Coordinates of N, CA and C in Angstrom, one line a residue:
M195 N 0.8 -1.2 0.0 CA 0.0 0.0 0.0 C 0.9 1.2 0.0
I196 N 0.5 2.2 -0.8 CA 1.3 3.5 -0.9 C 0.6 4.5 0.0
S197 N 1.4 5.1 0.9 CA 0.9 6.2 1.7 C 1.3 7.5 1.2
L198 N 0.7 8.6 1.7 CA 1.0 9.9 1.3 C 2.5 10.3 1.5
G199 N 3.1 9.7 2.5 CA 4.5 10.0 2.8 C 5.5 9.2 2.0
D200 N 5.0 8.2 1.2 CA 5.9 7.4 0.5 C 6.7 8.2 -0.5
P201 N 8.1 8.0 -0.4 CA 8.9 8.8 -1.3 C 8.8 8.5 -2.8
R202 N 8.2 7.3 -3.1 CA 8.0 7.0 -4.5 C 6.9 7.8 -5.2
L203 N 6.0 8.4 -4.3 CA 4.9 9.2 -4.8 C 5.5 10.6 -5.1
K204 N 5.7 10.9 -6.4 CA 6.4 12.2 -6.7 C 5.4 13.3 -7.1
V205 N 4.3 13.0 -7.7 CA 3.3 14.0 -8.1 C 1.9 13.4 -7.9
G206 N 0.9 14.3 -8.0 CA -0.5 13.8 -7.9 C -1.4 14.5 -8.9
V207 N -2.4 13.8 -9.4 CA -3.4 14.4 -10.3 C -4.8 13.9 -9.7
N208 N -5.7 14.8 -9.6 CA -7.1 14.5 -9.1 C -8.0 14.9 -10.3
L209 N -8.7 13.9 -10.8 CA -9.7 14.2 -11.9 C -11.1 14.2 -11.3
D210 N -11.4 15.4 -10.7 CA -12.7 15.7 -10.2 C -13.1 14.8 -9.0
G211 N -12.1 14.4 -8.2 CA -12.4 13.6 -7.0 C -12.6 14.4 -5.8
Q212 N -13.4 14.0 -4.9 CA -13.7 14.7 -3.7 C -12.6 14.6 -2.6
L213 N -12.4 15.7 -1.9 CA -11.5 15.7 -0.8 C -12.1 16.1 0.5
H214 N -13.4 15.9 0.6 CA -14.1 16.1 1.9 C -15.3 15.2 1.9
F215 N -15.7 14.8 3.1 CA -16.7 13.8 3.3 C -17.7 14.3 4.5
P216 N -18.9 13.7 4.5 CA -19.8 14.1 5.6 C -19.2 13.7 7.0
G217 N -19.6 14.3 8.0 CA -19.2 14.0 9.4 C -19.6 12.6 9.8
P218 N -19.4 12.3 11.1 CA -19.6 10.9 11.6 C -21.1 10.4 11.4
D219 N -22.1 11.3 11.3 CA -23.4 10.8 11.1 C -23.7 10.5 9.7
G220 N -22.8 10.8 8.8 CA -23.0 10.6 7.4 C -23.8 11.6 6.6
K221 N -24.3 12.6 7.3 CA -25.2 13.6 6.7 C -24.7 15.0 6.9
T222 N -24.2 15.3 8.1 CA -23.9 16.7 8.4 C -22.4 16.9 8.7
G223 N -21.9 18.1 8.7 CA -20.5 18.4 9.0 C -19.6 18.1 7.8
V224 N -18.4 18.3 8.0 CA -17.4 18.1 7.0 C -16.2 17.4 7.6
Y225 N -15.8 16.3 7.0 CA -14.6 15.6 7.5 C -13.5 15.8 6.4
L226 N -12.4 16.3 6.8 CA -11.3 16.5 5.8 C -10.2 15.4 6.1
P227 N -9.8 14.7 5.0 CA -8.8 13.7 5.1 C -7.4 14.4 5.4
T228 N -6.5 13.6 5.8 CA -5.1 14.1 6.2 C -4.5 15.0 5.1
V229 N -4.7 14.5 3.8 CA -4.0 15.3 2.7 C -4.6 16.7 2.6
A230 N -5.9 16.9 2.9 CA -6.5 18.2 2.8 C -6.1 19.0 4.0
Q231 N -6.0 18.4 5.2 CA -5.6 19.1 6.4 C -4.1 19.5 6.4
D232 N -3.2 18.7 5.9 CA -1.8 18.9 5.9 C -1.3 19.5 4.6
G233 N -1.9 19.3 3.5 CA -1.4 19.8 2.2 C -0.4 18.9 1.7
L234 N 0.2 19.4 0.6 CA 1.2 18.6 -0.1 C 2.5 19.5 -0.4
T235 N 3.6 18.8 -0.4 CA 4.9 19.5 -0.7 C 5.3 19.2 -2.1
R236 N 4.6 18.3 -2.8 CA 4.9 17.8 -4.1 C 3.9 18.4 -5.1
P237 N 4.2 18.4 -6.4 CA 3.3 19.0 -7.4 C 2.0 18.2 -7.5
F238 N 0.9 19.0 -7.7 CA -0.4 18.5 -7.7 C -1.3 19.2 -8.7
L239 N -2.0 18.5 -9.5 CA -2.9 19.1 -10.5 C -4.3 18.6 -10.2
L240 N -5.2 19.6 -10.0 CA -6.6 19.3 -9.8 C -7.4 19.6 -11.1
M241 N -8.2 18.7 -11.6 CA -9.0 19.0 -12.8 C -10.4 18.8 -12.4
G242 N -11.2 19.9 -12.3 CA -12.6 19.9 -11.9 C -13.5 20.0 -13.1
T243 N -14.8 19.9 -12.8 CA -15.8 20.0 -13.8 C -16.8 21.1 -13.4
Q244 N -17.8 21.3 -14.2 CA -18.8 22.3 -13.9 C -20.0 21.6 -13.3
N245 N -19.8 20.4 -12.7 CA -20.8 19.8 -11.9 C -21.2 20.7 -10.7
P246 N -22.4 20.7 -10.2 CA -22.7 21.6 -9.1 C -21.8 21.5 -7.9
D247 N -21.3 20.3 -7.7 CA -20.4 20.0 -6.5 C -19.0 20.0 -6.9
S248 N -18.6 20.7 -8.0 CA -17.2 20.7 -8.4 C -16.8 22.1 -8.8
G249 N -16.0 22.3 -9.8 CA -15.6 23.6 -10.2 C -14.3 24.1 -9.5
S250 N -14.2 25.3 -9.3 CA -13.0 25.9 -8.7 C -12.8 25.3 -7.3
Y251 N -11.5 25.3 -7.0 CA -11.1 24.7 -5.7 C -11.8 25.5 -4.5
H252 N -12.1 26.8 -4.7 CA -12.7 27.6 -3.7 C -14.1 27.1 -3.3
R253 N -14.8 26.3 -4.2 CA -16.1 25.9 -4.0 C -16.2 24.6 -3.1
Q254 N -15.1 23.9 -2.9 CA -15.1 22.7 -2.1 C -14.2 22.8 -0.9
P255 N -14.8 22.4 0.3 CA -14.0 22.6 1.5 C -12.7 21.8 1.5
G256 N -12.7 20.6 1.0 CA -11.5 19.8 0.9 C -10.4 20.3 0.0
W257 N -10.9 20.7 -1.2 CA -9.9 21.3 -2.2 C -9.4 22.6 -1.7
D258 N -10.2 23.4 -1.1 CA -9.8 24.7 -0.6 C -8.7 24.5 0.5
A259 N -9.0 23.6 1.4 CA -8.0 23.3 2.5 C -6.7 22.8 1.9
L260 N -6.8 21.9 0.9 CA -5.6 21.4 0.3 C -4.8 22.6 -0.3
W261 N -5.4 23.5 -0.9 CA -4.8 24.7 -1.5 C -4.1 25.5 -0.4
Q262 N -4.8 25.8 0.7 CA -4.3 26.6 1.7 C -3.1 26.0 2.4
H263 N -3.0 24.7 2.5 CA -2.0 24.0 3.2 C -0.8 23.4 2.4
S264 N -1.0 23.5 1.0 CA 0.1 22.9 0.2 C 1.2 23.9 -0.1
T265 N 2.4 23.5 0.0 CA 3.6 24.3 -0.4 C 4.2 23.9 -1.7
G266 N 3.8 22.8 -2.2 CA 4.3 22.4 -3.5 C 3.6 23.1 -4.6
W267 N 4.1 23.0 -5.9 CA 3.4 23.6 -7.0 C 2.0 22.9 -7.1
H268 N 1.0 23.7 -7.4 CA -0.3 23.2 -7.7 C -1.1 24.1 -8.6
A269 N -2.0 23.5 -9.3 CA -2.9 24.3 -10.2 C -4.2 23.6 -10.3
D270 N -5.2 24.4 -10.6 CA -6.6 23.9 -10.7 C -7.1 24.3 -12.1
V271 N -7.6 23.3 -12.9 CA -8.2 23.6 -14.1 C -9.6 23.1 -14.1
T272 N -10.5 23.9 -14.7 CA -11.9 23.4 -14.7 C -12.3 23.4 -16.2
L273 N -12.9 22.3 -16.6 CA -13.3 22.1 -18.0 C -14.7 22.6 -18.2
T274 N -14.9 23.7 -18.8 CA -16.2 24.3 -19.0 C -17.1 23.4 -19.8
G275 N -18.3 23.3 -19.3 CA -19.3 22.5 -19.9 C -19.3 21.0 -19.6
S276 N -18.4 20.7 -18.6 CA -18.2 19.3 -18.3 C -19.0 18.8 -17.1
R277 N -19.0 17.5 -16.9 CA -19.6 16.9 -15.7 C -18.7 15.9 -15.2
H278 N -19.0 15.3 -14.1 CA -18.1 14.3 -13.4 C -17.6 13.2 -14.3
R279 N -18.4 12.7 -15.1 CA -18.0 11.6 -16.0 C -17.2 12.0 -17.2
S280 N -17.0 13.3 -17.4 CA -16.2 13.8 -18.5 C -14.8 13.4 -18.5
Y281 N -14.3 13.0 -17.3 CA -12.9 12.5 -17.2 C -12.8 11.0 -17.3
T282 N -13.8 10.3 -17.9 CA -13.8 8.9 -18.0 C -14.1 8.6 -19.5
D283 N -14.1 7.3 -19.9 CA -14.4 6.9 -21.2 C -15.8 7.2 -21.6
A284 N -16.7 7.5 -20.6 CA -18.1 7.9 -20.9 C -18.1 9.1 -21.8
Q285 N -17.1 10.0 -21.7 CA -17.1 11.3 -22.5 C -17.1 10.9 -24.0
S286 N -16.5 9.9 -24.4 CA -16.4 9.5 -25.8 C -17.6 8.5 -26.1
L287 N -18.0 7.7 -25.2 CA -18.9 6.6 -25.5 C -20.4 7.1 -25.4
L288 N -20.7 7.9 -24.4 CA -22.1 8.2 -24.2 C -22.7 9.1 -25.4
P289 N -22.0 10.0 -26.0 CA -22.5 10.7 -27.1 C -22.9 9.8 -28.3
Q290 N -22.1 8.7 -28.5 CA -22.4 7.8 -29.5 C -23.7 7.0 -29.2
L291 N -23.9 6.7 -28.0 CA -25.1 6.0 -27.6 C -26.3 6.9 -27.7
A292 N -26.1 8.2 -27.4 CA -27.2 9.2 -27.5 C -27.6 9.3 -29.0
R293 N -26.6 9.4 -29.9 CA -26.9 9.5 -31.3 C -27.7 8.3 -31.8
Q294 N -27.5 7.1 -31.2 CA -28.3 5.9 -31.6 C -29.6 5.8 -30.8
G295 N -29.9 6.7 -30.0 CA -31.1 6.7 -29.2 C -31.1 5.8 -28.0
A296 N -30.0 5.3 -27.6 CA -29.9 4.4 -26.5 C -30.0 5.1 -25.1
I297 N -29.6 6.4 -25.1 CA -29.8 7.2 -23.9 C -30.3 8.6 -24.4
S298 N -31.0 9.3 -23.5 CA -31.6 10.5 -23.8 C -30.6 11.7 -23.8
G299 N -30.9 12.7 -24.4 CA -30.0 13.9 -24.4 C -29.9 14.5 -23.0
E300 N -31.0 14.4 -22.2 CA -31.0 14.8 -20.8 C -30.0 14.0 -20.0
D301 N -30.0 12.7 -20.2 CA -29.0 11.8 -19.5 C -27.6 12.1 -19.9
L302 N -27.4 12.3 -21.2 CA -26.1 12.7 -21.7 C -25.5 13.9 -21.1
T303 N -26.3 15.0 -21.0 CA -25.9 16.2 -20.5 C -25.6 16.1 -19.0
R304 N -26.5 15.3 -18.3 CA -26.3 15.1 -16.8 C -25.0 14.4 -16.6
D305 N -24.6 13.4 -17.4 CA -23.4 12.6 -17.2 C -22.1 13.2 -17.7
V306 N -22.1 13.8 -18.9 CA -20.9 14.4 -19.4 C -20.9 15.8 -19.8
G307 N -22.0 16.5 -19.6 CA -22.1 17.9 -19.9 C -22.4 18.1 -21.4
D308 N -22.1 19.4 -21.8 CA -22.4 19.7 -23.2 C -21.1 20.1 -23.9
I309 N -19.9 19.8 -23.3 CA -18.7 20.0 -24.0 C -18.5 19.0 -25.1
R310 N -17.9 19.4 -26.2 CA -17.7 18.5 -27.3 C -16.8 17.4 -26.8
P311 N -17.1 16.1 -27.1 CA -16.3 15.0 -26.6 C -14.8 15.1 -27.0
D312 N -14.6 15.4 -28.3 CA -13.2 15.5 -28.8 C -12.4 16.6 -28.0
R313 N -13.0 17.7 -27.7 CA -12.3 18.7 -26.9 C -12.1 18.3 -25.5
A314 N -13.0 17.6 -24.9 CA -12.9 17.2 -23.5 C -11.7 16.2 -23.4
V315 N -11.7 15.2 -24.3 CA -10.6 14.2 -24.3 C -9.3 14.9 -24.6
L316 N -9.2 15.7 -25.6 CA -8.0 16.4 -25.9 C -7.5 17.2 -24.7
A317 N -8.3 18.0 -24.1 CA -7.9 18.8 -22.9 C -7.4 17.9 -21.8
T318 N -8.1 16.9 -21.5 CA -7.7 16.0 -20.4 C -6.4 15.4 -20.7
R319 N -6.2 14.8 -21.9 CA -4.9 14.2 -22.2 C -3.8 15.2 -22.2
S320 N -4.1 16.4 -22.7 CA -3.0 17.4 -22.9 C -2.6 17.9 -21.5
Y321 N -3.5 18.2 -20.6 CA -3.1 18.8 -19.3 C -2.5 17.7 -18.4
V322 N -3.0 16.5 -18.4 CA -2.3 15.5 -17.7 C -0.9 15.2 -18.2
A323 N -0.8 15.0 -19.5 CA 0.5 14.8 -20.1 C 1.5 15.9 -19.9
S324 N 1.0 17.1 -20.0 CA 1.9 18.3 -19.7 C 2.4 18.3 -18.3
F325 N 1.5 18.0 -17.3 CA 1.8 17.9 -15.9 C 2.9 16.8 -15.7
L326 N 2.6 15.6 -16.2 CA 3.6 14.5 -16.0 C 4.9 14.8 -16.6
D327 N 4.8 15.3 -17.9 CA 6.1 15.6 -18.6 C 6.9 16.7 -17.8
R328 N 6.2 17.7 -17.3 CA 7.0 18.8 -16.5 C 7.6 18.2 -15.3
W329 N 6.9 17.5 -14.5 CA 7.4 17.1 -13.2 C 8.1 15.7 -13.1
L330 N 7.8 14.9 -14.1 CA 8.5 13.6 -14.0 C 9.6 13.4 -15.1
R331 N 9.5 14.1 -16.2 CA 10.4 14.0 -17.3 C 11.3 15.2 -17.5
G332 N 10.9 16.3 -16.8 CA 11.7 17.5 -17.0 C 11.5 18.2 -18.3
H333 N 10.4 17.9 -19.0 CA 10.1 18.6 -20.3 C 8.9 19.5 -20.0
D334 N 9.1 20.8 -20.3 CA 8.0 21.8 -20.0 C 7.5 22.4 -21.3
D335 N 6.3 22.1 -21.6 CA 5.7 22.7 -22.8 C 5.0 24.0 -22.5
H336 N 5.0 24.4 -21.3 CA 4.4 25.7 -20.7 C 2.9 25.8 -20.8
L337 N 2.2 24.7 -21.0 CA 0.7 24.6 -21.0 C 0.2 25.0 -19.6
L338 N 1.0 24.6 -18.6 CA 0.6 24.8 -17.2 C 1.0 26.2 -16.6
D339 N 1.5 27.0 -17.5 CA 1.9 28.4 -17.0 C 0.7 29.3 -16.7
G340 N -0.4 29.0 -17.4 CA -1.6 29.9 -17.2 C -2.6 29.5 -18.2
P341 N -3.6 30.4 -18.4 CA -4.7 30.1 -19.4 C -4.0 30.0 -20.8
S342 N -4.6 29.1 -21.6 CA -4.0 28.8 -22.9 C -5.0 29.1 -24.0
P343 N -4.6 29.8 -25.0 CA -5.5 30.0 -26.2 C -5.8 28.7 -26.9
C344 N -5.0 27.7 -26.7 CA -5.3 26.4 -27.3 C -6.5 25.7 -26.7
F345 N -6.8 26.1 -25.5 CA -7.9 25.4 -24.7 C -8.7 26.5 -24.1
P346 N -9.5 27.2 -24.9 CA -10.4 28.3 -24.3 C -11.5 27.7 -23.4
E347 N -11.8 26.4 -23.5 CA -12.8 25.8 -22.6 C -12.2 25.4 -21.2
V348 N -11.0 25.7 -21.0 CA -10.4 25.4 -19.7 C -10.1 26.7 -18.9
V349 N -10.7 26.7 -17.7 CA -10.5 27.8 -16.8 C -9.3 27.4 -15.9
Y350 N -8.3 28.2 -15.8 CA -7.1 28.0 -15.1 C -7.0 28.8 -13.8
E351 N -6.7 28.2 -12.7 CA -6.4 28.9 -11.4 C -5.2 28.3 -10.8
R352 N -4.4 29.2 -10.2 CA -3.2 28.8 -9.5 C -3.1 29.3 -8.1

């Protein structure tokens, strides 16, 4: 099992994953895991969506705590028009099913949003690859320096 303090863990990427949980009763309060309470000293990329419970790190208690306590490089990008399943293979597959009438347009929008699938996949691949290249391979394409005209659908925060 790999722990947060494991020296083999060099970087981290979170694809719209939650960093806070309900309190002990399962309904109220906010429980922050250790990573959110202590922050990170290593590079970290958060990719959020426009789901009502996602978006900017400021909107989520766990993500906001992580930002406040992290001393390592970190950035937050939000994919405009996306939903939680936009970072999965559903982004490519569900629109095909909708075109064939297997799922409704309403279900499609609820699951993957209204971003074009090709743009969502390209943005996800590009930002994750740029992050890993920068911090693990020492190759910097500068995509993570700030907002990019190549990806107008991505909101960048640092």
